[in-house]
PDB file with one MODEL, atoms N, CA, C and O in Angstrom:
MODEL        1
ATOM      1  N   MET A   1       8.031  -9.908  16.003  1.00  0.00           N
ATOM      2  CA  MET A   1       7.772  -8.635  15.363  1.00  0.00           C
ATOM      3  C   MET A   1       6.353  -8.634  14.803  1.00  0.00           C
ATOM      4  O   MET A   1       5.903  -9.619  14.216  1.00  0.00           O
ATOM      5  N   ILE A   2       5.670  -7.538  14.989  1.00  0.00           N
ATOM      6  CA  ILE A   2       4.321  -7.384  14.447  1.00  0.00           C
ATOM      7  C   ILE A   2       4.427  -6.945  12.990  1.00  0.00           C
ATOM      8  O   ILE A   2       5.202  -6.050  12.653  1.00  0.00           O
ATOM      9  N   LYS A   3       3.636  -7.589  12.135  1.00  0.00           N
ATOM     10  CA  LYS A   3       3.597  -7.238  10.714  1.00  0.00           C
ATOM     11  C   LYS A   3       2.162  -6.934  10.326  1.00  0.00           C
ATOM     12  O   LYS A   3       1.244  -7.657  10.713  1.00  0.00           O
ATOM     13  N   VAL A   4       1.967  -5.872   9.567  1.00  0.00           N
ATOM     14  CA  VAL A   4       0.626  -5.520   9.099  1.00  0.00           C
ATOM     15  C   VAL A   4       0.656  -5.260   7.594  1.00  0.00           C
ATOM     16  O   VAL A   4       1.657  -4.802   7.043  1.00  0.00           O
ATOM     17  N   LEU A   5      -0.456  -5.563   6.953  1.00  0.00           N
ATOM     18  CA  LEU A   5      -0.628  -5.320   5.522  1.00  0.00           C
ATOM     19  C   LEU A   5      -1.888  -4.496   5.339  1.00  0.00           C
ATOM     20  O   LEU A   5      -2.968  -4.896   5.774  1.00  0.00           O
ATOM     21  N   PHE A   6      -1.752  -3.360   4.702  1.00  0.00           N
ATOM     22  CA  PHE A   6      -2.893  -2.522   4.347  1.00  0.00           C
ATOM     23  C   PHE A   6      -3.153  -2.703   2.855  1.00  0.00           C
ATOM     24  O   PHE A   6      -2.230  -2.630   2.045  1.00  0.00           O
ATOM     25  N   VAL A   7      -4.404  -2.938   2.500  1.00  0.00           N
ATOM     26  CA  VAL A   7      -4.807  -3.015   1.091  1.00  0.00           C
ATOM     27  C   VAL A   7      -5.737  -1.836   0.862  1.00  0.00           C
ATOM     28  O   VAL A   7      -6.858  -1.805   1.371  1.00  0.00           O
ATOM     29  N   LEU A   8      -5.259  -0.868   0.088  1.00  0.00           N
ATOM     30  CA  LEU A   8      -5.975   0.399  -0.095  1.00  0.00           C
ATOM     31  C   LEU A   8      -6.080   0.716  -1.579  1.00  0.00           C
ATOM     32  O   LEU A   8      -5.092   0.629  -2.309  1.00  0.00           O
ATOM     33  N   ASP A   9      -7.281   1.084  -2.026  1.00  0.00           N
ATOM     34  CA  ASP A   9      -7.407   1.385  -3.449  1.00  0.00           C
ATOM     35  C   ASP A   9      -6.623   2.637  -3.827  1.00  0.00           C
ATOM     36  O   ASP A   9      -6.081   2.710  -4.930  1.00  0.00           O
ATOM     37  N   PHE A  10      -6.553   3.622  -2.937  1.00  0.00           N
ATOM     38  CA  PHE A  10      -5.736   4.810  -3.202  1.00  0.00           C
ATOM     39  C   PHE A  10      -4.830   5.099  -2.013  1.00  0.00           C
ATOM     40  O   PHE A  10      -5.196   4.871  -0.860  1.00  0.00           O
ATOM     41  N   PHE A  11      -3.644   5.604  -2.319  1.00  0.00           N
ATOM     42  CA  PHE A  11      -2.637   5.935  -1.318  1.00  0.00           C
ATOM     43  C   PHE A  11      -1.774   7.027  -1.933  1.00  0.00           C
ATOM     44  O   PHE A  11      -1.638   7.074  -3.156  1.00  0.00           O
ATOM     45  N   PRO A  12      -1.186   7.907  -1.126  1.00  0.00           N
ATOM     46  CA  PRO A  12      -0.353   8.951  -1.707  1.00  0.00           C
ATOM     47  C   PRO A  12       0.643   8.395  -2.731  1.00  0.00           C
ATOM     48  O   PRO A  12       1.225   7.333  -2.511  1.00  0.00           O
ATOM     49  N   PRO A  13       0.838   9.087  -3.821  1.00  0.00           N
ATOM     50  CA  PRO A  13       0.632  10.511  -4.022  1.00  0.00           C
ATOM     51  C   PRO A  13      -0.796  10.925  -4.377  1.00  0.00           C
ATOM     52  O   PRO A  13      -1.039  12.116  -4.569  1.00  0.00           O
ATOM     53  N   HIS A  14      -1.747  10.000  -4.474  1.00  0.00           N
ATOM     54  CA  HIS A  14      -3.142  10.391  -4.672  1.00  0.00           C
ATOM     55  C   HIS A  14      -3.556  11.231  -3.471  1.00  0.00           C
ATOM     56  O   HIS A  14      -3.213  10.900  -2.336  1.00  0.00           O
ATOM     57  N   VAL A  15      -4.294  12.320  -3.712  1.00  0.00           N
ATOM     58  CA  VAL A  15      -4.626  13.262  -2.661  1.00  0.00           C
ATOM     59  C   VAL A  15      -6.091  13.100  -2.239  1.00  0.00           C
ATOM     60  O   VAL A  15      -6.996  13.063  -3.072  1.00  0.00           O
ATOM     61  N   GLY A  16      -6.289  13.007  -0.949  1.00  0.00           N
ATOM     62  CA  GLY A  16      -7.639  12.929  -0.403  1.00  0.00           C
ATOM     63  C   GLY A  16      -7.581  12.732   1.099  1.00  0.00           C
ATOM     64  O   GLY A  16      -6.510  12.508   1.663  1.00  0.00           O
ATOM     65  N   GLY A  17      -8.723  12.816   1.738  1.00  0.00           N
ATOM     66  CA  GLY A  17      -8.770  12.683   3.192  1.00  0.00           C
ATOM     67  C   GLY A  17      -8.374  11.307   3.679  1.00  0.00           C
ATOM     68  O   GLY A  17      -7.584  11.184   4.615  1.00  0.00           O
ATOM     69  N   ALA A  18      -8.916  10.262   3.051  1.00  0.00           N
ATOM     70  CA  ALA A  18      -8.589   8.894   3.469  1.00  0.00           C
ATOM     71  C   ALA A  18      -7.121   8.584   3.201  1.00  0.00           C
ATOM     72  O   ALA A  18      -6.470   7.899   3.990  1.00  0.00           O
ATOM     73  N   GLU A  19      -6.606   9.087   2.090  1.00  0.00           N
ATOM     74  CA  GLU A  19      -5.206   8.853   1.756  1.00  0.00           C
ATOM     75  C   GLU A  19      -4.289   9.488   2.796  1.00  0.00           C
ATOM     76  O   GLU A  19      -3.300   8.883   3.210  1.00  0.00           O
ATOM     77  N   THR A  20      -4.618  10.704   3.216  1.00  0.00           N
ATOM     78  CA  THR A  20      -3.832  11.388   4.244  1.00  0.00           C
ATOM     79  C   THR A  20      -3.917  10.638   5.569  1.00  0.00           C
ATOM     80  O   THR A  20      -2.911  10.476   6.259  1.00  0.00           O
ATOM     81  N   LEU A  21      -5.112  10.183   5.922  1.00  0.00           N
ATOM     82  CA  LEU A  21      -5.302   9.421   7.155  1.00  0.00           C
ATOM     83  C   LEU A  21      -4.434   8.173   7.176  1.00  0.00           C
ATOM     84  O   LEU A  21      -3.704   7.942   8.140  1.00  0.00           O
ATOM     85  N   PHE A  22      -4.506   7.353   6.109  1.00  0.00           N
ATOM     86  CA  PHE A  22      -3.738   6.114   6.088  1.00  0.00           C
ATOM     87  C   PHE A  22      -2.239   6.358   5.933  1.00  0.00           C
ATOM     88  O   PHE A  22      -1.433   5.551   6.397  1.00  0.00           O
ATOM     89  N   ASP A  23      -1.860   7.445   5.297  1.00  0.00           N
ATOM     90  CA  ASP A  23      -0.444   7.810   5.227  1.00  0.00           C
ATOM     91  C   ASP A  23       0.074   8.054   6.641  1.00  0.00           C
ATOM     92  O   ASP A  23       1.143   7.562   7.003  1.00  0.00           O
ATOM     93  N   ASN A  24      -0.669   8.803   7.432  1.00  0.00           N
ATOM     94  CA  ASN A  24      -0.251   9.104   8.805  1.00  0.00           C
ATOM     95  C   ASN A  24      -0.293   7.868   9.696  1.00  0.00           C
ATOM     96  O   ASN A  24       0.624   7.651  10.489  1.00  0.00           O
ATOM     97  N   ILE A  25      -1.337   7.057   9.581  1.00  0.00           N
ATOM     98  CA  ILE A  25      -1.434   5.843  10.391  1.00  0.00           C
ATOM     99  C   ILE A  25      -0.255   4.922  10.112  1.00  0.00           C
ATOM    100  O   ILE A  25       0.381   4.428  11.042  1.00  0.00           O
ATOM    101  N   THR A  26       0.041   4.688   8.834  1.00  0.00           N
ATOM    102  CA  THR A  26       1.116   3.754   8.491  1.00  0.00           C
ATOM    103  C   THR A  26       2.490   4.307   8.875  1.00  0.00           C
ATOM    104  O   THR A  26       3.368   3.545   9.280  1.00  0.00           O
ATOM    105  N   LYS A  27       2.682   5.607   8.755  1.00  0.00           N
ATOM    106  CA  LYS A  27       3.953   6.210   9.198  1.00  0.00           C
ATOM    107  C   LYS A  27       4.130   6.025  10.706  1.00  0.00           C
ATOM    108  O   LYS A  27       5.209   5.654  11.168  1.00  0.00           O
ATOM    109  N   ASN A  28       3.077   6.282  11.458  1.00  0.00           N
ATOM    110  CA  ASN A  28       3.162   6.151  12.916  1.00  0.00           C
ATOM    111  C   ASN A  28       3.416   4.706  13.340  1.00  0.00           C
ATOM    112  O   ASN A  28       4.203   4.459  14.254  1.00  0.00           O
ATOM    113  N   LEU A  29       2.759   3.755  12.688  1.00  0.00           N
ATOM    114  CA  LEU A  29       2.999   2.348  13.002  1.00  0.00           C
ATOM    115  C   LEU A  29       4.450   1.964  12.696  1.00  0.00           C
ATOM    116  O   LEU A  29       5.094   1.278  13.489  1.00  0.00           O
ATOM    117  N   ALA A  30       4.958   2.405  11.551  1.00  0.00           N
ATOM    118  CA  ALA A  30       6.345   2.105  11.183  1.00  0.00           C
ATOM    119  C   ALA A  30       7.318   2.733  12.181  1.00  0.00           C
ATOM    120  O   ALA A  30       8.343   2.135  12.509  1.00  0.00           O
ATOM    121  N   ASN A  31       7.001   3.932  12.660  1.00  0.00           N
ATOM    122  CA  ASN A  31       7.851   4.591  13.660  1.00  0.00           C
ATOM    123  C   ASN A  31       7.870   3.846  14.985  1.00  0.00           C
ATOM    124  O   ASN A  31       8.819   3.979  15.757  1.00  0.00           O
ATOM    125  N   LEU A  32       6.837   3.065  15.254  1.00  0.00           N
ATOM    126  CA  LEU A  32       6.778   2.254  16.472  1.00  0.00           C
ATOM    127  C   LEU A  32       7.523   0.923  16.313  1.00  0.00           C
ATOM    128  O   LEU A  32       7.595   0.131  17.253  1.00  0.00           O
ATOM    129  N   GLY A  33       8.072   0.686  15.123  1.00  0.00           N
ATOM    130  CA  GLY A  33       8.821  -0.540  14.888  1.00  0.00           C
ATOM    131  C   GLY A  33       7.994  -1.660  14.293  1.00  0.00           C
ATOM    132  O   GLY A  33       8.464  -2.794  14.199  1.00  0.00           O
ATOM    133  N   ILE A  34       6.778  -1.362  13.893  1.00  0.00           N
ATOM    134  CA  ILE A  34       5.909  -2.363  13.276  1.00  0.00           C
ATOM    135  C   ILE A  34       6.258  -2.468  11.796  1.00  0.00           C
ATOM    136  O   ILE A  34       6.473  -1.455  11.131  1.00  0.00           O
ATOM    137  N   ASP A  35       6.314  -3.685  11.285  1.00  0.00           N
ATOM    138  CA  ASP A  35       6.632  -3.951   9.883  1.00  0.00           C
ATOM    139  C   ASP A  35       5.373  -3.675   9.048  1.00  0.00           C
ATOM    140  O   ASP A  35       4.404  -4.430   9.121  1.00  0.00           O
ATOM    141  N   VAL A  36       5.387  -2.600   8.259  1.00  0.00           N
ATOM    142  CA  VAL A  36       4.214  -2.153   7.511  1.00  0.00           C
ATOM    143  C   VAL A  36       4.416  -2.366   6.018  1.00  0.00           C
ATOM    144  O   VAL A  36       5.413  -1.935   5.439  1.00  0.00           O
ATOM    145  N   SER A  37       3.439  -3.046   5.405  1.00  0.00           N
ATOM    146  CA  SER A  37       3.387  -3.192   3.953  1.00  0.00           C
ATOM    147  C   SER A  37       2.055  -2.621   3.472  1.00  0.00           C
ATOM    148  O   SER A  37       1.031  -2.751   4.143  1.00  0.00           O
ATOM    149  N   ILE A  38       2.085  -1.992   2.309  1.00  0.00           N
ATOM    150  CA  ILE A  38       0.883  -1.388   1.738  1.00  0.00           C
ATOM    151  C   ILE A  38       0.751  -1.868   0.307  1.00  0.00           C
ATOM    152  O   ILE A  38       1.708  -1.816  -0.464  1.00  0.00           O
ATOM    153  N   LEU A  39      -0.431  -2.335  -0.046  1.00  0.00           N
ATOM    154  CA  LEU A  39      -0.743  -2.738  -1.410  1.00  0.00           C
ATOM    155  C   LEU A  39      -1.796  -1.775  -1.932  1.00  0.00           C
ATOM    156  O   LEU A  39      -2.863  -1.633  -1.335  1.00  0.00           O
ATOM    157  N   THR A  40      -1.501  -1.114  -3.044  1.00  0.00           N
ATOM    158  CA  THR A  40      -2.390  -0.089  -3.568  1.00  0.00           C
ATOM    159  C   THR A  40      -2.333  -0.058  -5.093  1.00  0.00           C
ATOM    160  O   THR A  40      -1.568  -0.796  -5.715  1.00  0.00           O
ATOM    161  N   GLN A  41      -3.155   0.811  -5.682  1.00  0.00           N
ATOM    162  CA  GLN A  41      -3.150   0.951  -7.136  1.00  0.00           C
ATOM    163  C   GLN A  41      -1.902   1.687  -7.592  1.00  0.00           C
ATOM    164  O   GLN A  41      -1.378   2.559  -6.900  1.00  0.00           O
ATOM    165  N   ARG A  42      -1.447   1.313  -8.764  1.00  0.00           N
ATOM    166  CA  ARG A  42      -0.309   2.019  -9.360  1.00  0.00           C
ATOM    167  C   ARG A  42      -0.842   3.116 -10.256  1.00  0.00           C
ATOM    168  O   ARG A  42      -1.457   2.852 -11.289  1.00  0.00           O
ATOM    169  N   LEU A  43      -0.601   4.335  -9.853  1.00  0.00           N
ATOM    170  CA  LEU A  43      -1.024   5.495 -10.632  1.00  0.00           C
ATOM    171  C   LEU A  43       0.076   5.882 -11.604  1.00  0.00           C
ATOM    172  O   LEU A  43       1.239   5.545 -11.382  1.00  0.00           O
ATOM    173  N   PRO A  44      -0.270   6.586 -12.683  1.00  0.00           N
ATOM    174  CA  PRO A  44       0.751   7.022 -13.636  1.00  0.00           C
ATOM    175  C   PRO A  44       1.868   7.810 -12.937  1.00  0.00           C
ATOM    176  O   PRO A  44       1.605   8.703 -12.131  1.00  0.00           O
ATOM    177  N   GLY A  45       3.092   7.468 -13.259  1.00  0.00           N
ATOM    178  CA  GLY A  45       4.248   8.157 -12.695  1.00  0.00           C
ATOM    179  C   GLY A  45       4.725   7.611 -11.363  1.00  0.00           C
ATOM    180  O   GLY A  45       5.675   8.143 -10.788  1.00  0.00           O
ATOM    181  N   THR A  46       4.085   6.555 -10.854  1.00  0.00           N
ATOM    182  CA  THR A  46       4.532   5.974  -9.585  1.00  0.00           C
ATOM    183  C   THR A  46       5.285   4.677  -9.842  1.00  0.00           C
ATOM    184  O   THR A  46       5.107   4.031 -10.875  1.00  0.00           O
ATOM    185  N   LYS A  47       6.122   4.311  -8.893  1.00  0.00           N
ATOM    186  CA  LYS A  47       6.911   3.086  -9.001  1.00  0.00           C
ATOM    187  C   LYS A  47       6.081   1.883  -8.569  1.00  0.00           C
ATOM    188  O   LYS A  47       5.165   2.012  -7.757  1.00  0.00           O
ATOM    189  N   ALA A  48       6.404   0.721  -9.111  1.00  0.00           N
ATOM    190  CA  ALA A  48       5.703  -0.507  -8.734  1.00  0.00           C
ATOM    191  C   ALA A  48       6.043  -0.908  -7.298  1.00  0.00           C
ATOM    192  O   ALA A  48       5.226  -1.530  -6.620  1.00  0.00           O
ATOM    193  N   PHE A  49       7.235  -0.559  -6.835  1.00  0.00           N
ATOM    194  CA  PHE A  49       7.645  -0.862  -5.459  1.00  0.00           C
ATOM    195  C   PHE A  49       8.562   0.235  -4.962  1.00  0.00           C
ATOM    196  O   PHE A  49       9.421   0.728  -5.692  1.00  0.00           O
ATOM    197  N   GLU A  50       8.368   0.608  -3.717  1.00  0.00           N
ATOM    198  CA  GLU A  50       9.282   1.559  -3.087  1.00  0.00           C
ATOM    199  C   GLU A  50       9.210   1.400  -1.573  1.00  0.00           C
ATOM    200  O   GLU A  50       8.239   0.880  -1.023  1.00  0.00           O
ATOM    201  N   ILE A  51      10.254   1.857  -0.930  1.00  0.00           N
ATOM    202  CA  ILE A  51      10.273   1.925   0.529  1.00  0.00           C
ATOM    203  C   ILE A  51      10.275   3.402   0.890  1.00  0.00           C
ATOM    204  O   ILE A  51      11.142   4.160   0.456  1.00  0.00           O
ATOM    205  N   SER A  52       9.298   3.796   1.686  1.00  0.00           N
ATOM    206  CA  SER A  52       9.158   5.188   2.084  1.00  0.00           C
ATOM    207  C   SER A  52       8.798   5.231   3.565  1.00  0.00           C
ATOM    208  O   SER A  52       7.822   4.611   3.987  1.00  0.00           O
ATOM    209  N   HIS A  53       9.573   5.951   4.341  1.00  0.00           N
ATOM    210  CA  HIS A  53       9.338   6.072   5.791  1.00  0.00           C
ATOM    211  C   HIS A  53       9.227   4.697   6.457  1.00  0.00           C
ATOM    212  O   HIS A  53       8.348   4.466   7.287  1.00  0.00           O
ATOM    213  N   ASN A  54      10.123   3.801   6.083  1.00  0.00           N
ATOM    214  CA  ASN A  54      10.186   2.436   6.628  1.00  0.00           C
ATOM    215  C   ASN A  54       8.943   1.609   6.325  1.00  0.00           C
ATOM    216  O   ASN A  54       8.636   0.661   7.048  1.00  0.00           O
ATOM    217  N   ARG A  55       8.229   1.959   5.264  1.00  0.00           N
ATOM    218  CA  ARG A  55       7.054   1.192   4.825  1.00  0.00           C
ATOM    219  C   ARG A  55       7.328   0.661   3.431  1.00  0.00           C
ATOM    220  O   ARG A  55       7.867   1.370   2.581  1.00  0.00           O
ATOM    221  N   ARG A  56       6.956  -0.584   3.203  1.00  0.00           N
ATOM    222  CA  ARG A  56       7.081  -1.156   1.862  1.00  0.00           C
ATOM    223  C   ARG A  56       5.770  -0.906   1.136  1.00  0.00           C
ATOM    224  O   ARG A  56       4.703  -1.312   1.595  1.00  0.00           O
ATOM    225  N   ILE A  57       5.864  -0.232  -0.005  1.00  0.00           N
ATOM    226  CA  ILE A  57       4.664   0.113  -0.766  1.00  0.00           C
ATOM    227  C   ILE A  57       4.714  -0.627  -2.100  1.00  0.00           C
ATOM    228  O   ILE A  57       5.623  -0.429  -2.906  1.00  0.00           O
ATOM    229  N   TYR A  58       3.718  -1.484  -2.311  1.00  0.00           N
ATOM    230  CA  TYR A  58       3.588  -2.254  -3.547  1.00  0.00           C
ATOM    231  C   TYR A  58       2.425  -1.659  -4.328  1.00  0.00           C
ATOM    232  O   TYR A  58       1.339  -1.454  -3.787  1.00  0.00           O
ATOM    233  N   ARG A  59       2.666  -1.384  -5.603  1.00  0.00           N
ATOM    234  CA  ARG A  59       1.605  -0.813  -6.439  1.00  0.00           C
ATOM    235  C   ARG A  59       1.313  -1.755  -7.597  1.00  0.00           C
ATOM    236  O   ARG A  59       2.219  -2.225  -8.286  1.00  0.00           O
ATOM    237  N   VAL A  60       0.028  -2.018  -7.793  1.00  0.00           N
ATOM    238  CA  VAL A  60      -0.432  -2.944  -8.823  1.00  0.00           C
ATOM    239  C   VAL A  60      -1.224  -2.155  -9.862  1.00  0.00           C
ATOM    240  O   VAL A  60      -2.084  -1.343  -9.519  1.00  0.00           O
ATOM    241  N   TYR A  61      -0.926  -2.402 -11.124  1.00  0.00           N
ATOM    242  CA  TYR A  61      -1.681  -1.733 -12.191  1.00  0.00           C
ATOM    243  C   TYR A  61      -3.111  -2.249 -12.225  1.00  0.00           C
ATOM    244  O   TYR A  61      -3.352  -3.453 -12.140  1.00  0.00           O
ATOM    245  N   SER A  62      -4.041  -1.337 -12.350  1.00  0.00           N
ATOM    246  CA  SER A  62      -5.454  -1.682 -12.497  1.00  0.00           C
ATOM    247  C   SER A  62      -6.024  -0.795 -13.602  1.00  0.00           C
ATOM    248  O   SER A  62      -5.888   0.426 -13.533  1.00  0.00           O
ATOM    249  N   PRO A  63      -6.660  -1.381 -14.622  1.00  0.00           N
ATOM    250  CA  PRO A  63      -7.152  -0.570 -15.730  1.00  0.00           C
ATOM    251  C   PRO A  63      -8.226   0.431 -15.311  1.00  0.00           C
ATOM    252  O   PRO A  63      -8.308   1.519 -15.880  1.00  0.00           O
ATOM    253  N   VAL A  64      -9.039   0.082 -14.338  1.00  0.00           N
ATOM    254  CA  VAL A  64     -10.040   0.993 -13.783  1.00  0.00           C
ATOM    255  C   VAL A  64     -10.102   0.780 -12.275  1.00  0.00           C
ATOM    256  O   VAL A  64      -9.730  -0.284 -11.780  1.00  0.00           O
ATOM    257  N   ARG A  65     -10.564   1.774 -11.558  1.00  0.00           N
ATOM    258  CA  ARG A  65     -10.578   1.716 -10.095  1.00  0.00           C
ATOM    259  C   ARG A  65     -11.329   0.490  -9.569  1.00  0.00           C
ATOM    260  O   ARG A  65     -10.885  -0.158  -8.622  1.00  0.00           O
ATOM    261  N   HIS A  66     -12.458   0.182 -10.185  1.00  0.00           N
ATOM    262  CA  HIS A  66     -13.296  -0.896  -9.680  1.00  0.00           C
ATOM    263  C   HIS A  66     -12.703  -2.276  -9.930  1.00  0.00           C
ATOM    264  O   HIS A  66     -13.199  -3.264  -9.388  1.00  0.00           O
ATOM    265  N   ALA A  67     -11.662  -2.362 -10.731  1.00  0.00           N
ATOM    266  CA  ALA A  67     -11.012  -3.645 -10.998  1.00  0.00           C
ATOM    267  C   ALA A  67      -9.804  -3.874 -10.095  1.00  0.00           C
ATOM    268  O   ALA A  67      -9.115  -4.885 -10.228  1.00  0.00           O
ATOM    269  N   PHE A  68      -9.544  -2.946  -9.179  1.00  0.00           N
ATOM    270  CA  PHE A  68      -8.364  -3.067  -8.324  1.00  0.00           C
ATOM    271  C   PHE A  68      -8.372  -4.366  -7.523  1.00  0.00           C
ATOM    272  O   PHE A  68      -7.339  -5.025  -7.413  1.00  0.00           O
ATOM    273  N   ALA A  69      -9.504  -4.739  -6.971  1.00  0.00           N
ATOM    274  CA  ALA A  69      -9.576  -5.958  -6.156  1.00  0.00           C
ATOM    275  C   ALA A  69      -9.170  -7.182  -6.959  1.00  0.00           C
ATOM    276  O   ALA A  69      -8.472  -8.060  -6.453  1.00  0.00           O
ATOM    277  N   VAL A  70      -9.599  -7.238  -8.189  1.00  0.00           N
ATOM    278  CA  VAL A  70      -9.244  -8.367  -9.056  1.00  0.00           C
ATOM    279  C   VAL A  70      -7.767  -8.295  -9.436  1.00  0.00           C
ATOM    280  O   VAL A  70      -7.060  -9.302  -9.403  1.00  0.00           O
ATOM    281  N   SER A  71      -7.309  -7.102  -9.796  1.00  0.00           N
ATOM    282  CA  SER A  71      -5.914  -6.925 -10.212  1.00  0.00           C
ATOM    283  C   SER A  71      -4.941  -7.216  -9.073  1.00  0.00           C
ATOM    284  O   SER A  71      -3.839  -7.710  -9.311  1.00  0.00           O
ATOM    285  N   ALA A  72      -5.335  -6.918  -7.852  1.00  0.00           N
ATOM    286  CA  ALA A  72      -4.437  -7.035  -6.711  1.00  0.00           C
ATOM    287  C   ALA A  72      -4.547  -8.372  -5.980  1.00  0.00           C
ATOM    288  O   ALA A  72      -3.760  -8.631  -5.069  1.00  0.00           O
ATOM    289  N   ALA A  73      -5.487  -9.215  -6.348  1.00  0.00           N
ATOM    290  CA  ALA A  73      -5.756 -10.443  -5.586  1.00  0.00           C
ATOM    291  C   ALA A  73      -4.526 -11.332  -5.439  1.00  0.00           C
ATOM    292  O   ALA A  73      -4.213 -11.772  -4.333  1.00  0.00           O
ATOM    293  N   ARG A  74      -3.839 -11.596  -6.519  1.00  0.00           N
ATOM    294  CA  ARG A  74      -2.672 -12.489  -6.464  1.00  0.00           C
ATOM    295  C   ARG A  74      -1.575 -11.919  -5.562  1.00  0.00           C
ATOM    296  O   ARG A  74      -1.018 -12.632  -4.728  1.00  0.00           O
ATOM    297  N   LYS A  75      -1.272 -10.633  -5.732  1.00  0.00           N
ATOM    298  CA  LYS A  75      -0.233 -10.004  -4.916  1.00  0.00           C
ATOM    299  C   LYS A  75      -0.663  -9.942  -3.451  1.00  0.00           C
ATOM    300  O   LYS A  75       0.167 -10.083  -2.553  1.00  0.00           O
ATOM    301  N   CYS A  76      -1.940  -9.733  -3.212  1.00  0.00           N
ATOM    302  CA  CYS A  76      -2.458  -9.687  -1.848  1.00  0.00           C
ATOM    303  C   CYS A  76      -2.250 -11.025  -1.145  1.00  0.00           C
ATOM    304  O   CYS A  76      -1.808 -11.056   0.004  1.00  0.00           O
ATOM    305  N   VAL A  77      -2.560 -12.112  -1.811  1.00  0.00           N
ATOM    306  CA  VAL A  77      -2.367 -13.441  -1.217  1.00  0.00           C
ATOM    307  C   VAL A  77      -0.881 -13.686  -0.950  1.00  0.00           C
ATOM    308  O   VAL A  77      -0.514 -14.223   0.095  1.00  0.00           O
ATOM    309  N   GLU A  78      -0.042 -13.295  -1.884  1.00  0.00           N
ATOM    310  CA  GLU A  78       1.409 -13.478  -1.733  1.00  0.00           C
ATOM    311  C   GLU A  78       1.918 -12.707  -0.508  1.00  0.00           C
ATOM    312  O   GLU A  78       2.678 -13.245   0.297  1.00  0.00           O
ATOM    313  N   LEU A  79       1.500 -11.458  -0.374  1.00  0.00           N
ATOM    314  CA  LEU A  79       1.969 -10.633   0.753  1.00  0.00           C
ATOM    315  C   LEU A  79       1.355 -11.097   2.067  1.00  0.00           C
ATOM    316  O   LEU A  79       2.019 -11.045   3.102  1.00  0.00           O
ATOM    317  N   ALA A  80       0.124 -11.543   2.052  1.00  0.00           N
ATOM    318  CA  ALA A  80      -0.565 -11.949   3.271  1.00  0.00           C
ATOM    319  C   ALA A  80       0.070 -13.179   3.909  1.00  0.00           C
ATOM    320  O   ALA A  80      -0.076 -13.388   5.114  1.00  0.00           O
ATOM    321  N   LYS A  81       0.758 -13.982   3.143  1.00  0.00           N
ATOM    322  CA  LYS A  81       1.424 -15.172   3.692  1.00  0.00           C
ATOM    323  C   LYS A  81       2.507 -14.798   4.704  1.00  0.00           C
ATOM    324  O   LYS A  81       2.865 -15.606   5.561  1.00  0.00           O
ATOM    325  N   ASN A  82       3.023 -13.587   4.607  1.00  0.00           N
ATOM    326  CA  ASN A  82       4.096 -13.156   5.495  1.00  0.00           C
ATOM    327  C   ASN A  82       3.611 -12.270   6.635  1.00  0.00           C
ATOM    328  O   ASN A  82       4.423 -11.726   7.383  1.00  0.00           O
ATOM    329  N   VAL A  83       2.321 -12.121   6.773  1.00  0.00           N
ATOM    330  CA  VAL A  83       1.781 -11.223   7.806  1.00  0.00           C
ATOM    331  C   VAL A  83       1.236 -12.045   8.957  1.00  0.00           C
ATOM    332  O   VAL A  83       0.735 -11.485   9.932  1.00  0.00           O
TER     333      VAL A  83
ENDMDL
END
């Protein structure tokens, strides 16, 4: 089975062109039977983990946007071991 991990600073429900693009790409990959995981920032009102459209979405709290890479590093390494 093919497994992919996307690390994105923003992902829906955040609204924008790149967010819409990656939402569609990851949905299409999951529909093809590819195991998709997404690591992104946790925005107010979002869950730390959810499964949506056969994609596992992990959200990490980051105090500011530019600190996301630091905040997500540990979780990224953990998830990357399975990809």
